[in-house]
Short mmCIF file of C-alpha atoms in Angstrom, two decimals:
data_model
loop_
_atom_site.label_atom_id
_atom_site.label_comp_id
_atom_site.label_asym_id
_atom_site.label_seq_id
_atom_site.Cartn_x
_atom_site.Cartn_y
_atom_site.Cartn_z
CA SER A 1 -17.17 -33.54 11.71
CA PRO A 2 -15.66 -30.06 11.39
CA ALA A 3 -12.28 -31.48 12.34
CA LEU A 4 -12.26 -33.52 9.16
CA SER A 5 -9.91 -32.02 6.58
CA ARG A 6 -11.33 -31.12 3.18
CA VAL A 7 -9.15 -33.71 1.48
CA LYS A 8 -10.43 -36.40 3.83
CA LEU A 9 -13.96 -35.14 3.30
CA LEU A 10 -13.51 -35.33 -0.46
CA ASP A 11 -12.21 -38.90 -0.30
CA THR A 12 -15.03 -39.89 2.04
CA MET A 13 -17.64 -38.36 -0.27
CA VAL A 14 -16.24 -40.11 -3.34
CA ASP A 15 -16.09 -43.41 -1.45
CA THR A 16 -19.66 -42.95 -0.28
CA PHE A 17 -20.72 -42.06 -3.82
CA LEU A 18 -19.08 -45.20 -5.13
CA GLN A 19 -20.50 -47.41 -2.38
CA LYS A 20 -23.99 -46.13 -3.05
CA LEU A 21 -23.57 -46.40 -6.80
CA VAL A 22 -22.39 -49.99 -6.49
CA ALA A 23 -25.13 -50.72 -3.94
CA ALA A 24 -27.67 -49.36 -6.42
CA GLY A 25 -26.19 -51.39 -9.24
CA SER A 26 -26.27 -54.57 -7.20
CA TYR A 27 -25.56 -58.00 -8.64
CA GLN A 28 -29.22 -58.74 -8.27
CA ARG A 29 -30.07 -55.70 -10.40
CA PHE A 30 -27.37 -56.75 -12.85
CA THR A 31 -28.80 -60.26 -13.23
CA GLU A 32 -32.29 -58.85 -13.61
CA CYS A 33 -31.12 -56.75 -16.56
CA PHE A 34 -28.87 -59.48 -18.04
CA LYS A 35 -31.33 -62.24 -17.13
CA CYS A 36 -30.80 -64.31 -20.29
CA PHE A 37 -27.01 -64.25 -19.92
CA SER A 38 -26.86 -64.77 -16.16
CA GLN A 39 -29.17 -67.78 -16.44
CA LEU A 40 -26.97 -69.21 -19.15
CA GLN A 41 -23.64 -68.41 -17.48
CA SER A 42 -24.28 -67.49 -13.83
CA GLU A 43 -20.70 -68.01 -12.69
CA MET A 44 -19.31 -66.02 -15.59
CA SER A 45 -21.97 -63.41 -15.00
CA GLN A 46 -20.82 -63.01 -11.37
CA ARG A 47 -17.20 -62.62 -12.49
CA ILE A 48 -18.13 -60.06 -15.13
CA TYR A 49 -20.18 -58.14 -12.58
CA ASP A 50 -17.33 -58.17 -10.05
CA LYS A 51 -14.97 -56.99 -12.76
CA PHE A 52 -17.44 -54.26 -13.67
CA VAL A 53 -17.54 -53.02 -10.06
CA THR A 54 -13.77 -53.19 -9.61
CA GLN A 55 -13.08 -51.44 -12.90
CA LEU A 56 -15.59 -48.69 -12.21
CA GLN A 57 -14.19 -48.06 -8.76
CA THR A 58 -10.60 -48.12 -10.00
CA SER A 59 -11.34 -45.74 -12.88
CA ILE A 60 -13.20 -43.28 -10.69
CA LEU A 61 -10.60 -43.32 -7.92
CA GLU A 62 -7.82 -42.91 -10.50
CA GLU A 63 -9.71 -39.95 -11.96
CA ILE A 64 -9.98 -38.33 -8.56
CA ALA A 65 -6.28 -38.92 -7.95
CA GLU A 66 -5.51 -37.37 -11.32
CA ILE A 67 -7.67 -34.32 -10.63
CA LYS A 68 -6.02 -33.92 -7.23
CA ALA A 69 -2.56 -34.06 -8.80
CA GLU A 70 -3.45 -31.85 -11.75
CA GLY A 71 -4.84 -28.96 -9.71
CA ASN A 72 -2.54 -29.59 -6.76
CA LEU A 73 -5.89 -29.91 -5.07
CA GLU A 74 -4.64 -31.45 -1.84
CA ALA A 75 -2.31 -28.55 -1.10
CA VAL A 76 -4.98 -26.03 -2.11
CA LEU A 77 -7.61 -27.69 0.10
CA ASN A 78 -5.17 -27.93 3.00
CA ALA A 79 -4.42 -24.24 2.55
CA LEU A 80 -8.15 -23.55 2.68
CA ASP A 81 -8.39 -25.63 5.86
CA ALA A 82 -5.65 -23.47 7.35
CA LEU A 83 -7.43 -20.27 6.33
CA VAL A 84 -10.67 -21.50 7.87
CA GLU A 85 -8.86 -22.51 11.03
CA GLU A 86 -7.21 -19.10 11.18
CA GLY A 87 -10.47 -17.26 10.76
CA LYS A 88 -12.61 -19.49 12.91
CA ASP A 89 -12.96 -16.91 15.68
CA ARG A 90 -14.71 -14.35 13.53
CA GLN A 91 -18.41 -14.93 13.05
CA GLU A 92 -19.58 -11.98 10.98
CA PRO A 93 -19.43 -12.30 7.20
CA ALA A 94 -16.08 -11.24 5.76
CA TRP A 95 -15.54 -8.68 3.01
CA ARG A 96 -16.26 -9.75 -0.53
CA PRO A 97 -15.46 -8.01 -3.83
CA SER A 98 -18.14 -5.43 -4.50
CA GLY A 99 -17.92 -5.63 -8.27
CA ASP A 100 -16.61 -2.08 -8.37
CA PRO A 101 -12.84 -2.45 -8.87
CA GLU A 102 -12.12 1.18 -8.04
CA LYS A 103 -13.97 0.85 -4.75
CA ASP A 104 -12.31 -2.48 -3.97
CA LEU A 105 -8.89 -1.05 -4.71
CA ARG A 106 -9.16 1.72 -2.18
CA SER A 107 -8.32 -0.43 0.83
CA PRO A 108 -5.18 -2.12 -0.52
CA LEU A 109 -3.83 1.27 -1.64
CA LEU A 110 -4.88 3.14 1.48
CA PRO A 111 -1.97 2.23 3.77
CA TYR A 112 0.49 3.49 1.17
CA PHE A 113 -1.31 6.77 0.63
CA LEU A 114 -1.65 7.25 4.38
CA GLN A 115 2.07 6.55 4.72
CA GLN A 116 2.79 9.03 1.91
CA ARG A 117 0.65 11.65 3.61
CA ASP A 118 2.38 11.08 6.97
CA THR A 119 5.80 11.25 5.33
CA LEU A 120 4.85 14.48 3.60
CA ARG A 121 3.45 15.90 6.83
CA ARG A 122 6.71 15.11 8.62
CA ARG A 123 8.79 16.59 5.81
CA VAL A 124 6.72 19.75 5.65
CA GLN A 125 6.96 20.16 9.41
CA ARG A 126 10.70 19.54 9.33
CA GLN A 127 11.14 21.98 6.46
CA GLU A 128 8.99 24.59 8.17
CA ALA A 129 11.11 24.29 11.30
CA GLU A 130 14.28 24.58 9.25
CA ASN A 131 12.85 27.56 7.42
CA ARG A 132 11.97 29.24 10.70
CA GLN A 133 15.60 28.94 11.69
CA LEU A 134 16.74 30.18 8.30
CA ALA A 135 14.31 33.08 8.54
CA GLU A 136 15.84 33.93 11.90
CA GLN A 137 19.30 33.78 10.35
CA VAL A 138 18.18 35.96 7.44
CA LEU A 139 16.70 38.54 9.79
CA ASN A 140 19.86 38.52 11.85
CA GLY A 141 21.87 38.86 8.69
CA ARG A 142 19.75 41.77 7.57
CA ARG A 143 20.23 43.41 10.93
CA GLN A 144 23.99 42.89 10.66
CA VAL A 145 24.05 44.28 7.12
CA GLU A 146 22.04 47.25 8.32
CA GLU A 147 24.41 47.70 11.23
CA LEU A 148 27.43 47.52 8.96
CA GLN A 149 25.80 49.91 6.51
CA LEU A 150 25.22 52.37 9.35
CA GLN A 151 28.81 52.01 10.43
CA CYS A 152 30.04 52.52 6.91
CA ARG A 153 27.77 55.50 6.46
CA ALA A 154 29.00 57.01 9.69
CA ARG A 155 32.61 56.49 8.68
CA TRP A 156 31.90 57.81 5.23
CA GLN A 157 30.22 60.89 6.62
CA ALA A 158 33.19 61.40 8.93
CA TRP A 159 35.46 61.29 5.96
CA GLN A 160 33.15 63.58 4.07
CA ALA A 161 33.48 66.08 6.94
CA LEU A 162 37.18 65.54 6.84
CA HIS A 163 37.16 66.26 3.19
CA ARG A 164 35.35 69.51 3.84
CA GLU A 165 37.91 70.44 6.48
CA GLN A 166 40.64 69.61 4.06
CA LYS A 167 39.06 71.84 1.45
CA GLU A 168 38.73 74.57 3.96
CA LEU A 169 42.38 74.19 4.88
CA LEU A 170 43.38 74.38 1.27
CA ALA A 171 41.23 77.43 0.87
CA VAL A 172 42.88 78.95 3.89
CA LEU A 173 46.33 78.01 2.72
CA ARG A 174 45.65 79.26 -0.73
CA GLU A 175 44.37 82.63 0.38
CA PRO A 176 46.59 85.38 -1.05
CA PHE B 1 -19.57 -17.59 -18.56
CA ASP B 2 -17.18 -19.82 -16.70
CA GLU B 3 -14.18 -18.32 -18.45
CA ILE B 4 -15.40 -14.85 -17.65
CA ILE B 5 -15.74 -15.79 -13.97
CA VAL B 6 -12.24 -17.26 -13.85
CA ASP B 7 -10.88 -14.26 -15.75
CA ILE B 8 -12.46 -11.80 -13.33
CA ALA B 9 -11.41 -13.83 -10.31
CA THR B 10 -7.84 -14.02 -11.59
CA LYS B 11 -7.77 -10.27 -12.11
CA ARG B 12 -9.22 -9.68 -8.66
CA LYS B 13 -6.40 -11.84 -7.28
CA GLN B 14 -3.53 -10.40 -9.25
CA TYR B 15 -4.33 -6.85 -10.24
CA PRO B 16 -4.47 -5.22 -6.79
CA ARG B 17 -0.89 -6.35 -6.19
CA LYS B 18 0.24 -5.17 -9.64
CA ILE B 19 -1.53 -1.84 -9.24
CA LEU B 20 -0.07 -1.55 -5.77
CA GLU B 21 3.42 -2.06 -7.18
CA CYS B 22 2.80 0.71 -9.71
CA VAL B 23 1.39 3.05 -7.06
CA ILE B 24 4.37 2.39 -4.78
CA LYS B 25 6.71 3.12 -7.70
CA ILE B 26 4.85 6.37 -8.41
CA ILE B 27 4.94 7.42 -4.76
CA LYS B 28 8.66 6.66 -4.57
CA ALA B 29 9.33 8.52 -7.81
CA LYS B 30 7.37 11.52 -6.53
CA ARG B 31 9.29 11.38 -3.28
CA GLU B 32 12.61 11.35 -5.12
CA MET C 1 -32.87 -19.33 -9.74
CA SER C 2 -29.89 -17.05 -9.78
CA VAL C 3 -26.63 -18.87 -10.42
CA ASP C 4 -23.97 -18.30 -7.76
CA PRO C 5 -20.90 -17.71 -9.93
CA MET C 6 -18.70 -18.48 -6.90
CA THR C 7 -16.16 -15.91 -8.08
CA TYR C 8 -14.54 -15.71 -4.66
CA GLU C 9 -13.91 -19.47 -4.77
CA ALA C 10 -12.59 -19.08 -8.33
CA GLN C 11 -10.24 -16.40 -7.00
CA PHE C 12 -8.85 -18.91 -4.52
CA PHE C 13 -8.88 -22.13 -6.57
CA GLY C 14 -8.16 -20.66 -9.99
CA PHE C 15 -11.20 -22.48 -11.38
CA THR C 16 -14.92 -22.33 -10.65
CA PRO C 17 -16.11 -25.15 -8.40
CA GLN C 18 -18.94 -25.84 -10.83
CA THR C 19 -16.41 -26.46 -13.61
CA CYS C 20 -14.50 -28.75 -11.36
CA MET C 21 -17.65 -30.73 -10.60
CA LEU C 22 -18.58 -30.78 -14.28
CA ARG C 23 -15.14 -32.13 -15.07
CA ILE C 24 -15.56 -34.88 -12.43
CA TYR C 25 -19.12 -35.64 -13.59
CA ILE C 26 -18.09 -36.05 -17.21
CA ALA C 27 -15.09 -38.20 -16.26
CA PHE C 28 -17.16 -40.44 -13.99
CA GLN C 29 -19.92 -40.72 -16.57
CA ASP C 30 -17.38 -41.62 -19.26
CA TYR C 31 -16.03 -44.37 -17.05
CA LEU C 32 -19.49 -45.71 -16.40
CA PHE C 33 -20.13 -45.84 -20.12
CA GLU C 34 -16.71 -47.34 -20.84
CA VAL C 35 -17.08 -50.04 -18.22
CA MET C 36 -20.60 -50.83 -19.43
CA GLN C 37 -19.25 -51.09 -22.96
CA ALA C 38 -16.50 -53.42 -21.75
CA VAL C 39 -19.06 -55.56 -19.91
CA GLU C 40 -21.15 -55.85 -23.08
CA GLN C 41 -18.06 -56.73 -25.15
CA VAL C 42 -17.08 -59.47 -22.70
CA ILE C 43 -20.59 -60.92 -22.63
CA LEU C 44 -20.84 -60.92 -26.42
CA LYS C 45 -17.45 -62.60 -26.64
CA LYS C 46 -18.56 -65.25 -24.13
CA LEU C 47 -21.76 -65.86 -26.05
CA ASP C 48 -19.76 -66.21 -29.27
CA GLY C 49 -17.98 -69.10 -27.61
CA ILE C 50 -21.23 -70.90 -26.83
CA PRO C 51 -22.43 -73.10 -29.73
CA GLU C 52 -26.05 -72.55 -30.87
CA CYS C 53 -26.53 -69.77 -28.45
CA GLU C 54 -30.02 -68.24 -28.90
CA ILE C 55 -29.20 -64.91 -27.25
CA SER C 56 -28.65 -62.28 -29.95
CA PRO C 57 -26.37 -59.23 -29.65
CA VAL C 58 -29.45 -57.04 -29.93
CA GLN C 59 -30.85 -58.72 -26.84
CA ILE C 60 -27.61 -58.14 -25.00
CA ARG C 61 -27.63 -54.50 -26.16
CA LYS C 62 -31.11 -54.11 -24.75
CA CYS C 63 -29.92 -55.60 -21.44
CA THR C 64 -26.98 -53.23 -21.42
CA GLU C 65 -29.18 -50.23 -22.09
CA LYS C 66 -31.59 -51.30 -19.38
CA PHE C 67 -28.84 -51.70 -16.79
CA LEU C 68 -27.06 -48.54 -17.93
CA CYS C 69 -30.26 -46.53 -17.87
CA PHE C 70 -30.88 -47.62 -14.32
CA MET C 71 -27.27 -47.00 -13.30
CA LYS C 72 -27.24 -43.60 -15.02
CA GLY C 73 -30.34 -42.57 -13.13
CA ARG C 74 -28.84 -43.54 -9.80
CA PHE C 75 -25.49 -42.10 -10.87
CA ASP C 76 -27.04 -38.69 -11.61
CA LYS C 77 -28.96 -38.68 -8.35
CA LEU C 78 -25.96 -39.66 -6.27
CA PHE C 79 -23.68 -37.32 -8.14
CA GLY C 80 -26.12 -34.44 -7.63
CA LYS C 81 -26.00 -35.05 -3.90
CA MET C 82 -22.23 -35.36 -3.92
CA GLU C 83 -21.92 -32.18 -5.97
CA GLN C 84 -24.09 -30.32 -3.51
CA LEU C 85 -21.91 -31.45 -0.63
CA PHE C 86 -18.74 -30.69 -2.55
CA LEU C 87 -19.93 -27.15 -3.27
CA GLN C 88 -21.07 -26.65 0.31
CA LEU C 89 -18.29 -28.26 2.30
CA ILE C 90 -15.18 -28.54 0.20
CA LEU C 91 -15.00 -26.07 -2.67
CA ARG C 92 -16.54 -23.16 -0.79
CA ILE C 93 -14.87 -20.27 1.00
CA PRO C 94 -16.86 -19.94 4.24
CA PRO C 95 -18.57 -16.50 4.42
CA ASN C 96 -16.51 -15.45 7.44
CA ILE C 97 -13.20 -16.20 5.70
CA LEU C 98 -11.18 -13.59 3.82
CA LEU C 99 -8.48 -14.61 1.34
CA PRO C 100 -4.94 -13.49 2.17
CA GLU C 101 -4.73 -11.11 -0.78
CA ASP C 102 -7.78 -9.29 0.55
CA LYS C 103 -6.53 -8.87 4.11
CA SER C 104 -6.22 -5.13 3.63
CA GLN C 105 -9.96 -4.90 3.06
CA GLU C 106 -10.49 -5.60 6.74
CA VAL C 107 -7.89 -3.25 8.16
CA LEU C 108 -8.87 0.06 6.72
CA THR C 109 -11.95 1.09 4.81
CA TYR C 110 -12.31 4.61 3.44
CA SER C 111 -15.32 5.96 1.64
CA ALA C 112 -14.82 7.50 -1.79
CA GLU C 113 -15.09 10.96 -0.24
CA GLU C 114 -12.51 10.18 2.44
CA PHE C 115 -10.22 8.73 -0.21
CA GLN C 116 -10.68 11.87 -2.31
CA LEU C 117 -9.91 14.06 0.68
CA LEU C 118 -6.79 12.04 1.39
CA HIS C 119 -5.62 12.52 -2.18
CA LYS C 120 -6.36 16.23 -1.93
CA GLU C 121 -4.43 16.48 1.32
CA ILE C 122 -1.47 14.69 -0.26
CA GLU C 123 -1.49 17.11 -3.17
CA GLN C 124 -1.73 20.10 -0.85
CA LEU C 125 1.10 18.75 1.25
CA GLN C 126 3.16 18.25 -1.90
CA GLU C 127 2.53 21.85 -2.93
CA LYS C 128 3.31 23.07 0.56
CA TYR C 129 6.49 21.02 0.63
CA LYS C 130 7.54 22.51 -2.70
CA THR C 131 6.81 26.00 -1.37
CA GLU C 132 8.82 25.36 1.75
CA LEU C 133 11.70 24.05 -0.35
CA CYS C 134 11.56 27.18 -2.54
CA THR C 135 11.49 29.29 0.60
CA LYS C 136 14.52 27.45 1.85
CA GLN C 137 16.32 28.10 -1.42
CA ALA C 138 15.40 31.76 -1.24
CA PHE C 139 16.64 32.00 2.34
CA LEU C 140 19.88 30.26 1.48
CA ALA C 141 20.35 32.53 -1.52
CA GLU C 142 19.78 35.61 0.62
CA LEU C 143 22.14 34.30 3.29
CA GLU C 144 24.71 33.83 0.57
CA GLU C 145 24.11 37.36 -0.64
CA GLN C 146 24.29 38.69 2.90
CA LYS C 147 27.66 37.00 3.31
CA ILE C 148 28.95 38.81 0.22
CA VAL C 149 27.48 42.15 1.24
CA GLN C 150 28.75 41.82 4.78
CA ALA C 151 32.19 40.91 3.48
CA LYS C 152 32.16 44.00 1.26
CA LEU C 153 30.94 46.25 4.06
CA LYS C 154 33.53 44.78 6.44
CA LYS C 155 36.15 45.35 3.79
CA THR C 156 35.06 48.95 3.51
CA LEU C 157 35.26 49.33 7.25
CA THR C 158 38.69 47.74 7.15
CA VAL C 159 39.76 50.35 4.61
CA PHE C 160 38.60 53.07 6.97
CA ASP C 161 40.39 51.36 9.83
CA GLU C 162 43.58 51.09 7.80
CA LEU C 163 43.32 54.78 6.92
CA GLU C 164 42.99 55.69 10.55
CA ASN C 165 45.75 53.32 11.52
CA ALA C 166 47.95 54.95 8.88
CA GLY C 167 47.18 58.33 10.41
CA ARG C 168 47.82 56.97 13.87
CA GLU C 169 51.17 55.54 12.81
CA ASN C 170 52.09 59.04 11.63
CA GLY C 171 51.20 60.75 14.86
CA THR C 172 47.69 61.84 14.10
CA SER C 173 45.44 59.90 16.32
CA ASP C 174 42.39 61.56 14.92
CA PHE C 175 42.46 62.91 11.37
CA ARG C 176 39.62 65.23 11.94
CA GLU C 177 41.04 66.83 15.03
CA SER C 178 44.38 67.17 13.38
CA LEU C 179 42.83 68.85 10.35
CA VAL C 180 40.82 71.20 12.57
CA PHE C 181 44.01 71.82 14.47
CA LEU C 182 45.81 72.49 11.15
CA VAL C 183 43.08 74.84 9.99
CA GLN C 184 43.21 76.75 13.26
CA ASN C 185 47.00 76.90 13.16
CA SER C 186 46.90 77.98 9.53
CA ARG C 187 44.50 80.75 10.41
CA LYS C 188 46.72 81.82 13.29
CA LEU C 189 49.72 81.76 10.99
CA GLN C 190 47.83 83.81 8.45
CA ASN C 191 46.84 86.32 11.11
CA ILE C 192 50.42 86.52 12.28
CA ARG C 193 51.59 86.95 8.73
CA GLU C 194 49.04 89.69 8.14
CA ASN C 195 50.15 91.42 11.33
CA VAL C 196 53.77 91.10 10.31
CA GLU C 197 52.97 92.47 6.89
CA LYS C 198 51.08 95.44 8.44
CA GLU C 199 53.96 96.19 10.80
CA GLY C 200 56.32 95.96 7.91
CA LYS C 201 54.34 98.46 5.93
CA LYS C 202 54.20 100.84 8.89
CA LEU C 203 57.91 100.66 9.28
CA LYS C 204 58.40 101.46 5.58
CA VAL C 205 56.04 104.34 5.78
CA SER C 206 57.75 105.80 8.85
#
């Protein structure tokens, strides 16, 4: 049943495998093959057969336990169960590596490049707005400089005129 | 063949994250 | 028949399911052989203990091989079935399942062209940002310059103001007017002097 965890499923399959293997290698089959011995020592033969079955089962189950422990298989299979549970609502086939690393790398990198682009967009916009203000200030400054230059020129010209008057006065004063 | 499969699968698992870390470092460096 | 390398499963498990099954198969098979060997050893030992036993070790070996051959056949068949089920139901990533490290593959997918365009846009934005920063530097530099120039011009105007203030403090509200006034007065004085000189001459002559 789908509700069965993978670990449980694994144990069930191994048990079934063992049951069937032992069922196939029945005592009857065993005595058929070891006919001479089982006729001679039937009781012993039964004990040896039972030991054979027990030992085989123990060895195989110990092997499975060892493989589970070695690969941390239980935790891994439980994690897979969780993944399957999580994704059970989606029916369509999920993405799989295409074999083209460059192509497969695009998606993991994309969010970061999109974020970089958005950050840059924001910064450019912010800088453009700041520069518009600065441009305004520069234009105002230029106007002020021009204004001051005009004022200075006007004052300078006034003094120039004054200077001419002064010269004229000197000329007048100096006249014989 | 098996080793190649495991090698590729391991790279597919690990490399995107490693490459991502490098890309993020590059983006941050560029930003700074 | 194309082999399914099950790379996606290998990505999750860290080993290929087929290797895992091979590992289990070999281990199980070894145990089967070992247990069979133990059975044969025990039987031979038992037979040793029976006086005038007619059963030879070769006969027992034949029995062992017969039983093992049968068991091996069933073992392989059963294991094949179990392997199939393992690979289908346990060691397989269902087709609709995506591994956590690949989550981003579902969120956003860009074609190579779109990705290229995105890169291009980023580069353009970087250039534009640099340009804007340079523009900002240029503006700030000019504003700095303007400050200096304006200070100088204001200083010049201050000098003019101080000159006029100096004049004002000495009674000449407007330099120019006062100079014009001076020039006019000087001319008048000169005219008067000339007249005086003329009169003086006349008097001498008379």
